[in-house]
Coordinates of C-alpha atoms in Angstrom, one line a residue:
Chain A
M1 CA 0.0 0.0 0.0
A2 CA 1.1 3.6 -0.6
L3 CA 0.4 6.9 0.9
A4 CA -3.2 7.7 0.0
K5 CA -4.2 10.6 -2.2
R6 CA -6.2 13.1 -0.1
I7 CA -9.6 14.5 -0.7
I8 CA -9.9 17.9 1.0
P9 CA -13.1 19.9 1.3
C10 CA -12.5 23.6 1.7
L11 CA -14.7 25.8 3.8
D12 CA -14.7 29.5 3.3
I13 CA -15.7 31.2 6.5
K14 CA -17.2 34.6 6.9
D15 CA -18.5 35.8 10.3
G16 CA -18.5 32.3 11.6
T17 CA -20.5 30.7 8.8
T18 CA -19.5 28.8 5.6
V19 CA -19.7 30.4 2.3
K20 CA -18.5 29.6 -1.2
G21 CA -17.6 32.0 -4.0
T22 CA -17.9 31.3 -7.6
N23 CA -14.8 32.8 -9.3
F24 CA -14.1 34.6 -5.9
V25 CA -17.4 36.5 -5.8
N26 CA -21.2 35.8 -5.4
L27 CA -21.1 34.2 -1.9
R28 CA -23.8 31.6 -1.0
E29 CA -24.3 30.2 2.5
A30 CA -23.6 26.5 3.2
G31 CA -24.0 25.8 6.9
D32 CA -22.2 25.7 10.2
P33 CA -18.5 25.2 9.8
V34 CA -18.1 22.7 12.7
E35 CA -21.1 20.6 11.8
L36 CA -20.1 20.6 8.1
G37 CA -16.6 19.7 9.1
K38 CA -17.8 16.8 11.2
A39 CA -20.1 15.6 8.5
Y40 CA -17.2 15.6 6.0
S41 CA -15.0 13.8 8.4
E42 CA -17.6 11.1 8.9
Q43 CA -18.0 10.8 5.1
G44 CA -14.3 10.2 4.7
A45 CA -12.7 13.5 4.0
D46 CA -9.0 13.2 4.6
E47 CA -8.4 16.7 5.8
L48 CA -10.2 20.0 6.0
V49 CA -9.2 23.5 5.0
Y50 CA -10.9 26.5 6.7
L51 CA -10.3 29.8 5.0
D52 CA -11.2 33.0 6.9
I53 CA -12.4 35.5 4.4
T54 CA -13.4 38.0 7.0
A55 CA -11.1 41.0 7.0
S56 CA -12.0 42.8 10.2
H57 CA -10.3 42.5 13.5
E58 CA -13.6 41.4 15.2
G59 CA -14.0 38.7 12.6
R60 CA -10.6 37.4 13.2
K61 CA -11.4 36.9 16.9
T62 CA -14.5 35.0 15.9
F63 CA -12.4 32.8 13.6
T64 CA -9.9 32.0 16.4
A65 CA -12.8 30.9 18.6
L66 CA -14.1 28.8 15.8
V67 CA -10.7 27.1 15.3
E68 CA -10.8 26.1 19.0
R69 CA -14.2 24.6 18.5
I70 CA -13.1 22.7 15.4
A71 CA -10.1 21.4 17.2
R72 CA -12.2 20.0 20.0
E73 CA -14.7 18.3 17.7
I74 CA -12.9 17.0 14.7
N75 CA -10.5 14.0 14.7
I76 CA -8.8 14.6 11.3
P77 CA -6.2 17.2 10.4
F78 CA -7.2 20.7 9.4
T79 CA -5.5 23.7 7.9
V80 CA -6.6 27.3 8.5
G81 CA -5.8 30.3 6.3
G82 CA -6.8 33.8 5.6
G83 CA -5.5 37.0 7.1
I84 CA -2.2 35.4 8.3
N85 CA 0.4 38.1 8.1
E86 CA 3.0 37.4 10.8
L87 CA 4.4 34.8 13.1
S88 CA 2.0 35.9 15.9
D89 CA -1.0 35.0 13.7
V90 CA 0.5 31.6 13.1
E91 CA 1.1 31.1 16.8
R92 CA -2.4 32.2 17.7
L93 CA -4.0 29.7 15.3
L94 CA -1.7 26.8 16.1
N95 CA -2.4 27.4 19.8
A96 CA -6.1 27.4 19.0
G97 CA -5.6 23.8 17.7
A98 CA -5.0 24.1 14.0
D99 CA -2.7 21.5 12.5
K100 CA -1.4 23.7 9.7
V101 CA -1.7 27.2 8.5
S102 CA -2.0 28.4 4.9
I103 CA -0.2 31.6 3.9
N104 CA -0.7 33.3 0.6
S105 CA -0.3 37.0 -0.1
A106 CA 1.8 37.6 3.1
A107 CA 4.4 35.1 1.8
L108 CA 4.6 36.7 -1.6
R109 CA 5.1 40.1 0.0
R110 CA 7.6 38.8 2.5
P111 CA 9.0 35.4 1.6
E112 CA 11.0 35.2 4.9
L113 CA 7.7 34.5 6.7
I114 CA 8.1 30.9 5.3
D115 CA 11.5 30.5 6.9
E116 CA 10.3 31.9 10.1
I117 CA 7.3 29.6 10.3
A118 CA 9.4 26.6 9.4
S119 CA 12.1 27.3 12.0
H120 CA 9.6 28.1 14.8
F121 CA 7.0 25.5 14.2
G122 CA 8.4 23.1 11.6
S123 CA 7.8 22.8 7.9
Q124 CA 4.9 20.5 8.4
V125 CA 2.6 23.3 9.6
C126 CA 3.4 25.6 6.7
V127 CA 1.2 25.4 3.6
V128 CA 2.0 28.0 1.0
A129 CA -1.1 28.8 -1.1
V130 CA -0.7 30.3 -4.5
D131 CA -3.4 31.8 -6.7
A132 CA -2.0 31.9 -10.3
K133 CA -3.3 32.6 -13.7
D134 CA -2.2 31.2 -17.1
E135 CA -1.6 34.3 -19.1
G136 CA -0.9 32.4 -22.3
D137 CA 2.1 30.3 -23.5
G138 CA 2.1 28.4 -20.2
A139 CA 3.3 31.5 -18.3
W140 CA 1.6 31.4 -14.9
R141 CA 1.5 34.7 -13.0
C142 CA 1.0 34.7 -9.2
Y143 CA -1.7 37.0 -7.8
L144 CA -2.2 38.7 -4.4
N145 CA -5.3 39.3 -2.3
G146 CA -7.4 36.4 -3.5
G147 CA -6.6 36.9 -7.1
R148 CA -7.2 40.7 -7.2
I149 CA -3.6 42.0 -7.7
P150 CA -1.1 40.6 -10.2
T151 CA 2.5 40.3 -9.3
E152 CA 5.7 39.8 -11.2
R153 CA 6.3 36.4 -9.8
D154 CA 6.1 33.2 -11.9
L155 CA 4.3 30.3 -10.4
F156 CA 7.0 27.7 -10.9
D157 CA 9.8 30.0 -9.8
W158 CA 7.8 31.1 -6.7
T159 CA 6.8 27.7 -5.6
K160 CA 10.4 26.4 -5.9
E161 CA 11.5 29.3 -3.7
A162 CA 8.8 28.5 -1.2
N163 CA 9.9 24.8 -1.2
D164 CA 13.5 25.8 -0.6
R165 CA 12.6 28.2 2.2
G166 CA 10.8 25.4 4.1
A167 CA 7.2 25.2 3.0
G168 CA 5.6 21.9 3.9
E169 CA 3.1 21.8 1.1
I170 CA 2.0 23.9 -1.9
L171 CA -1.7 24.6 -2.4
F172 CA -2.1 25.8 -6.0
T173 CA -5.3 27.4 -7.2
S174 CA -5.6 28.0 -10.9
M175 CA -7.6 31.1 -11.4
N176 CA -8.4 30.0 -14.9
H177 CA -10.1 26.9 -13.6
D178 CA -11.5 28.0 -10.3
G179 CA -15.3 28.0 -10.2
V180 CA -15.9 26.8 -13.8
K181 CA -16.0 23.1 -13.0
Q182 CA -14.2 22.0 -16.2
G183 CA -11.3 20.1 -14.5
F184 CA -8.1 21.0 -12.7
A185 CA -5.0 22.6 -14.3
N186 CA -3.3 19.3 -14.8
E187 CA -0.4 20.3 -17.0
A188 CA 0.8 23.0 -14.5
L189 CA 0.1 20.7 -11.6
R190 CA 2.1 17.9 -13.1
R191 CA 5.1 20.2 -13.6
L192 CA 4.8 21.4 -10.0
S193 CA 4.4 18.0 -8.6
D194 CA 7.3 16.5 -10.6
T195 CA 9.8 19.2 -9.7
L196 CA 9.0 20.1 -6.1
S197 CA 10.1 17.9 -3.2
I198 CA 6.9 18.6 -1.1
P199 CA 3.3 17.6 -1.6
V200 CA 1.1 19.6 -4.0
I201 CA -2.6 20.2 -3.3
A202 CA -4.6 20.9 -6.4
S203 CA -7.4 23.5 -6.2
G204 CA -9.8 25.0 -8.7
G205 CA -11.9 23.2 -11.3
A206 CA -13.5 20.2 -9.7
G207 CA -16.8 19.5 -11.4
T208 CA -17.0 15.7 -11.8
K209 CA -15.5 12.5 -10.3
E210 CA -13.4 12.1 -13.5
H211 CA -11.8 15.5 -12.8
F212 CA -10.5 14.1 -9.5
L213 CA -9.2 11.0 -11.2
D214 CA -7.4 13.1 -13.8
V215 CA -5.8 15.4 -11.3
F216 CA -4.2 12.3 -9.7
T217 CA -3.2 10.4 -12.8
Q218 CA -2.4 13.3 -15.1
G219 CA -1.7 16.2 -12.7
H220 CA 0.3 13.9 -10.3
A221 CA -1.3 15.9 -7.4
D222 CA -0.9 14.5 -3.9
A223 CA -4.3 15.9 -2.8
A224 CA -7.3 17.5 -4.4
L225 CA -9.3 20.4 -2.8
A226 CA -12.8 21.5 -3.7
A227 CA -15.7 23.3 -2.1
S228 CA -19.0 23.7 -3.9
V229 CA -19.2 20.2 -5.4
F230 CA -19.0 18.9 -1.8
H231 CA -21.1 21.6 -0.1
F232 CA -24.0 21.2 -2.3
G233 CA -23.8 17.5 -2.5
E234 CA -23.1 17.4 -6.2
I235 CA -20.3 14.8 -5.5
P236 CA -20.8 12.8 -2.3
I237 CA -17.3 12.0 -0.9
P238 CA -17.9 8.2 -0.2
E239 CA -19.0 7.8 -3.9
L240 CA -16.0 9.8 -5.1
K241 CA -13.6 7.7 -3.0
Q242 CA -15.1 4.4 -4.2
Y243 CA -14.8 5.6 -7.8
L244 CA -11.1 6.6 -7.3
H245 CA -10.4 3.3 -5.6
K246 CA -12.0 1.3 -8.4
N247 CA -9.8 3.3 -10.8
G248 CA -6.6 2.2 -9.1
I249 CA -5.9 5.3 -7.0
S250 CA -4.6 4.7 -3.6
I251 CA -7.3 6.1 -1.4
R252 CA -8.4 5.8 2.3
L253 CA -11.7 4.1 2.4
Chain B
M1 CA -8.7 7.3 35.4
N2 CA -5.8 9.7 35.6
V3 CA -4.2 10.4 32.3
A4 CA -1.1 12.6 32.3
I5 CA 0.3 14.2 29.2
V6 CA 4.0 15.2 29.3
K7 CA 4.4 18.9 29.0
Y8 CA 7.5 19.9 27.1
N9 CA 8.6 22.1 24.2
A10 CA 7.0 20.1 21.4
G11 CA 4.1 21.3 19.2
N12 CA 0.7 19.8 18.6
I13 CA 0.0 18.7 22.2
R14 CA -3.4 20.3 22.3
S15 CA -4.8 17.9 19.7
V16 CA -3.9 15.0 22.0
I17 CA -5.6 16.7 24.9
N18 CA -8.7 17.2 22.7
A19 CA -8.7 13.6 21.5
V20 CA -8.5 12.2 25.1
K21 CA -11.3 14.5 26.1
R22 CA -13.4 13.2 23.3
L23 CA -13.0 9.7 24.9
G24 CA -14.6 11.1 28.1
V25 CA -11.4 11.5 30.1
E26 CA -10.0 14.8 31.4
P27 CA -6.2 14.6 31.0
V28 CA -3.7 16.7 32.9
L29 CA -0.9 18.4 31.1
T30 CA 2.2 18.4 33.4
D31 CA 6.0 18.3 33.7
D32 CA 5.7 17.5 37.4
A33 CA 7.5 14.2 38.1
A34 CA 5.2 13.3 41.0
V35 CA 2.1 13.8 38.9
L36 CA 3.5 11.8 36.0
R37 CA 4.6 9.0 38.3
R38 CA 1.2 8.5 40.0
A39 CA -0.9 8.8 36.8
D40 CA -2.7 5.6 35.5
R41 CA -1.5 6.4 32.0
V42 CA 1.1 8.7 30.6
I43 CA 1.1 10.1 27.0
F44 CA 4.3 11.5 25.6
P45 CA 3.1 13.3 22.4
G46 CA 4.2 16.0 20.1
Q47 CA 5.8 17.2 16.9
G48 CA 9.2 18.7 16.9
E49 CA 12.9 18.4 16.3
A50 CA 14.9 15.8 18.2
G51 CA 17.8 17.9 19.4
S52 CA 15.9 20.7 21.0
T53 CA 13.2 18.5 22.5
M54 CA 15.7 16.1 24.0
R55 CA 17.7 19.0 25.4
Y56 CA 14.6 20.3 27.0
L57 CA 13.7 16.9 28.6
R58 CA 17.3 16.7 30.0
E59 CA 17.3 20.2 31.4
H60 CA 13.9 19.6 33.1
G61 CA 14.9 16.1 34.4
L62 CA 12.1 14.6 32.4
D63 CA 14.4 12.1 30.7
E64 CA 14.8 10.2 34.0
V65 CA 11.1 10.5 34.8
I66 CA 10.0 9.0 31.5
T67 CA 12.5 6.2 31.5
S68 CA 11.6 5.1 35.0
L69 CA 7.8 5.1 34.7
T70 CA 6.0 1.8 35.4
Q71 CA 2.4 2.4 34.2
P72 CA 1.5 2.1 30.4
V73 CA 3.2 5.0 28.5
L74 CA 2.3 6.0 25.0
G75 CA 4.7 7.9 22.8
I76 CA 3.4 9.6 19.7
C77 CA 5.4 10.8 16.7
I78 CA 8.5 12.7 18.0
G79 CA 7.6 11.1 21.4
M80 CA 8.2 7.7 19.9
Q81 CA 11.4 8.8 18.2
L82 CA 12.7 10.2 21.4
M83 CA 12.1 6.9 23.1
C84 CA 14.6 5.2 20.8
R85 CA 18.4 5.0 21.3
H86 CA 19.6 7.7 18.9
S87 CA 18.2 10.0 16.2
D88 CA 20.0 11.0 13.0
E89 CA 18.1 14.3 13.4
G90 CA 20.7 16.6 14.9
D91 CA 22.8 13.4 15.8
T92 CA 20.9 13.2 19.0
P93 CA 21.3 10.6 21.8
C94 CA 17.7 9.8 22.9
L95 CA 16.1 8.0 25.9
G96 CA 17.0 4.5 24.9
I97 CA 13.8 2.8 25.9
F98 CA 13.6 1.1 22.5
D99 CA 16.7 -0.6 21.3
V100 CA 16.8 1.0 17.8
D101 CA 18.1 4.1 16.0
V102 CA 16.0 6.7 14.1
K103 CA 16.9 7.3 10.5
K104 CA 16.0 9.8 7.8
F105 CA 13.8 9.0 4.8
Q106 CA 15.7 9.5 1.6
S107 CA 13.7 11.8 -0.7
T108 CA 13.5 10.8 -4.4
A109 CA 11.8 13.7 -6.2
H110 CA 8.1 13.0 -6.9
T111 CA 8.1 9.3 -6.1
L112 CA 9.0 9.7 -2.4
K113 CA 8.3 13.1 -0.9
V114 CA 9.8 13.9 2.5
P115 CA 8.2 14.5 5.0
Q116 CA 5.7 11.7 4.6
M117 CA 2.5 13.6 5.1
G118 CA -0.9 12.0 4.9
W119 CA -2.7 8.8 5.4
N120 CA -0.9 5.4 5.1
T121 CA -1.8 1.9 6.3
I122 CA -0.5 0.0 9.2
A123 CA -0.1 -3.8 9.5
P124 CA -0.4 -4.4 13.3
K125 CA 1.3 -7.2 15.1
E126 CA -0.4 -6.5 18.4
E127 CA -4.0 -6.3 19.6
W128 CA -3.9 -2.7 21.0
L129 CA -3.4 -1.5 17.4
G130 CA -6.7 -3.0 16.3
N131 CA -7.2 -4.4 12.8
G132 CA -5.1 -1.8 11.0
G133 CA -6.3 0.5 8.3
Y134 CA -5.3 4.1 7.4
V135 CA -3.8 6.4 9.9
Y136 CA -2.3 9.9 9.6
F137 CA 1.5 10.5 9.5
V138 CA 3.7 13.6 9.4
H139 CA 7.4 12.7 9.6
S140 CA 10.8 12.9 7.9
Y141 CA 12.6 10.4 10.2
Y142 CA 11.6 6.8 10.7
V143 CA 12.3 3.8 13.0
P144 CA 13.6 0.7 11.1
L145 CA 12.1 -2.7 11.7
C146 CA 13.3 -4.2 15.0
Q147 CA 12.6 -6.6 17.8
E148 CA 10.1 -4.1 19.3
T149 CA 8.1 -3.4 16.1
A150 CA 4.4 -3.5 16.8
A151 CA 3.1 -2.4 13.4
V152 CA 4.7 -2.1 10.0
T153 CA 4.1 0.6 7.3
E154 CA 5.7 1.0 3.9
Y155 CA 7.0 4.3 2.7
G156 CA 9.8 3.6 0.2
L157 CA 10.7 0.8 2.6
P158 CA 9.0 -1.1 5.4
Y159 CA 9.5 0.5 8.8
S160 CA 8.1 0.5 12.3
S161 CA 4.9 2.6 12.6
A162 CA 4.4 1.4 16.1
L163 CA 6.6 -0.1 18.9
H164 CA 6.0 -1.9 22.1
K165 CA 8.3 -3.0 24.9
D166 CA 7.2 -3.8 28.5
N167 CA 5.0 -0.9 29.6
Y168 CA 6.1 1.4 26.8
Y169 CA 3.9 1.8 23.7
A170 CA 4.5 4.1 20.8
T171 CA 3.1 5.2 17.4
Q172 CA 4.8 7.1 14.7
F173 CA 1.4 8.2 13.4
H174 CA -1.0 10.5 15.1
P175 CA -3.9 8.5 16.6
E176 CA -5.4 11.8 17.7
K177 CA -5.8 12.9 14.1
S178 CA -6.6 9.5 12.5
G179 CA -10.4 9.5 12.6
T180 CA -12.2 6.5 14.1
V181 CA -9.2 4.1 13.6
G182 CA -7.0 6.4 15.7
E183 CA -9.7 6.9 18.3
Q184 CA -10.0 3.2 18.8
I185 CA -6.2 2.9 19.3
L186 CA -6.2 5.6 21.9
R187 CA -9.2 3.9 23.6
N188 CA -7.3 0.6 23.5
F189 CA -4.3 2.2 25.2
L190 CA -6.5 3.6 27.9
C191 CA -8.1 0.2 28.5
L192 CA -4.8 -1.8 28.6

């Protein structure tokens, strides 16, 4: 048996409730984060990602309290992200019981944050999330602030640097694929996965069970993350995992 | 039942406290030798680096406490590695409860990523580990197969995913993060 490919539902949290954006806007509600997380865990989710999309200081306190509740109730690993800018944010969320933190814009703005997290808490807690867009000819540009601000950084160059600085995992969201449910960015994922020495989590594009199969066989991803197909019951996790298992993917049943 | 969790400078201890609480037991987190000695069960958990955690244990006299306990003790992850003889991580002499040395996984690009992070299967040799199944691992160093191997896992090579000797039990994986399979292993340990 080999290490299982992971299926990771992602829950976007605003003011303590779960929401999901389509192409980063148009938020729809989808339930209590702890109850939803527990339900996913019972269905066989391998890990959970909670992203705090609240920007305010008050909202951040609410989120920390939520992380404590999640940690008490859920018996699988979970990652938290959103609004993490410095080491003290990381410490606060790990102390609240998160297993890993996901950093995005803050790492692009100040890459040393990765080194700091790795040396203080270990690489295993440091997930570097990257939103990138294929701007033609396979040139992938990294974006800041949830895909709002373009940077000069190239996806492959940046993720290699993040890897070298001590990131534990890369969570790559293709902005071209996110929300459109036409499959993951398998070509770019394969290139990432085959060149980095750390696991790659694929995000953006899940619409069918076949898309998950493709992201593992063609994209060589270590894990696949999705939100709306799970939240709205379009793809039940047990059915997805059975399907992947039948198709020869190493999966935890 | 009194369950004591060893307090030291390793990370991820809270998740063990939460997991024990979910089983209906209120554990105490302590570095007090007397409290540790009189507990019914001791859990030695954590994530961390061998050199700095071992140094902390020595400075606080916890090395002697842990090695002289007589009740069932469960080491988890770095806890298990520190219970071995020596770790390649920082060339660190460890507690020497288990007669084996800790080695580093050799990364081979995309076929074998290090750390091993995620769900892998265990093949148990002992009853307290249940029937096996998938459990959650996060580690770069491993314990080779030895006399004291209680479960075997494959990652590039077969290695010890659990150990047992006398009153000392240990898992490389995180039972506190391993869903219902892990929960059962923790419950089995408390019921030994």
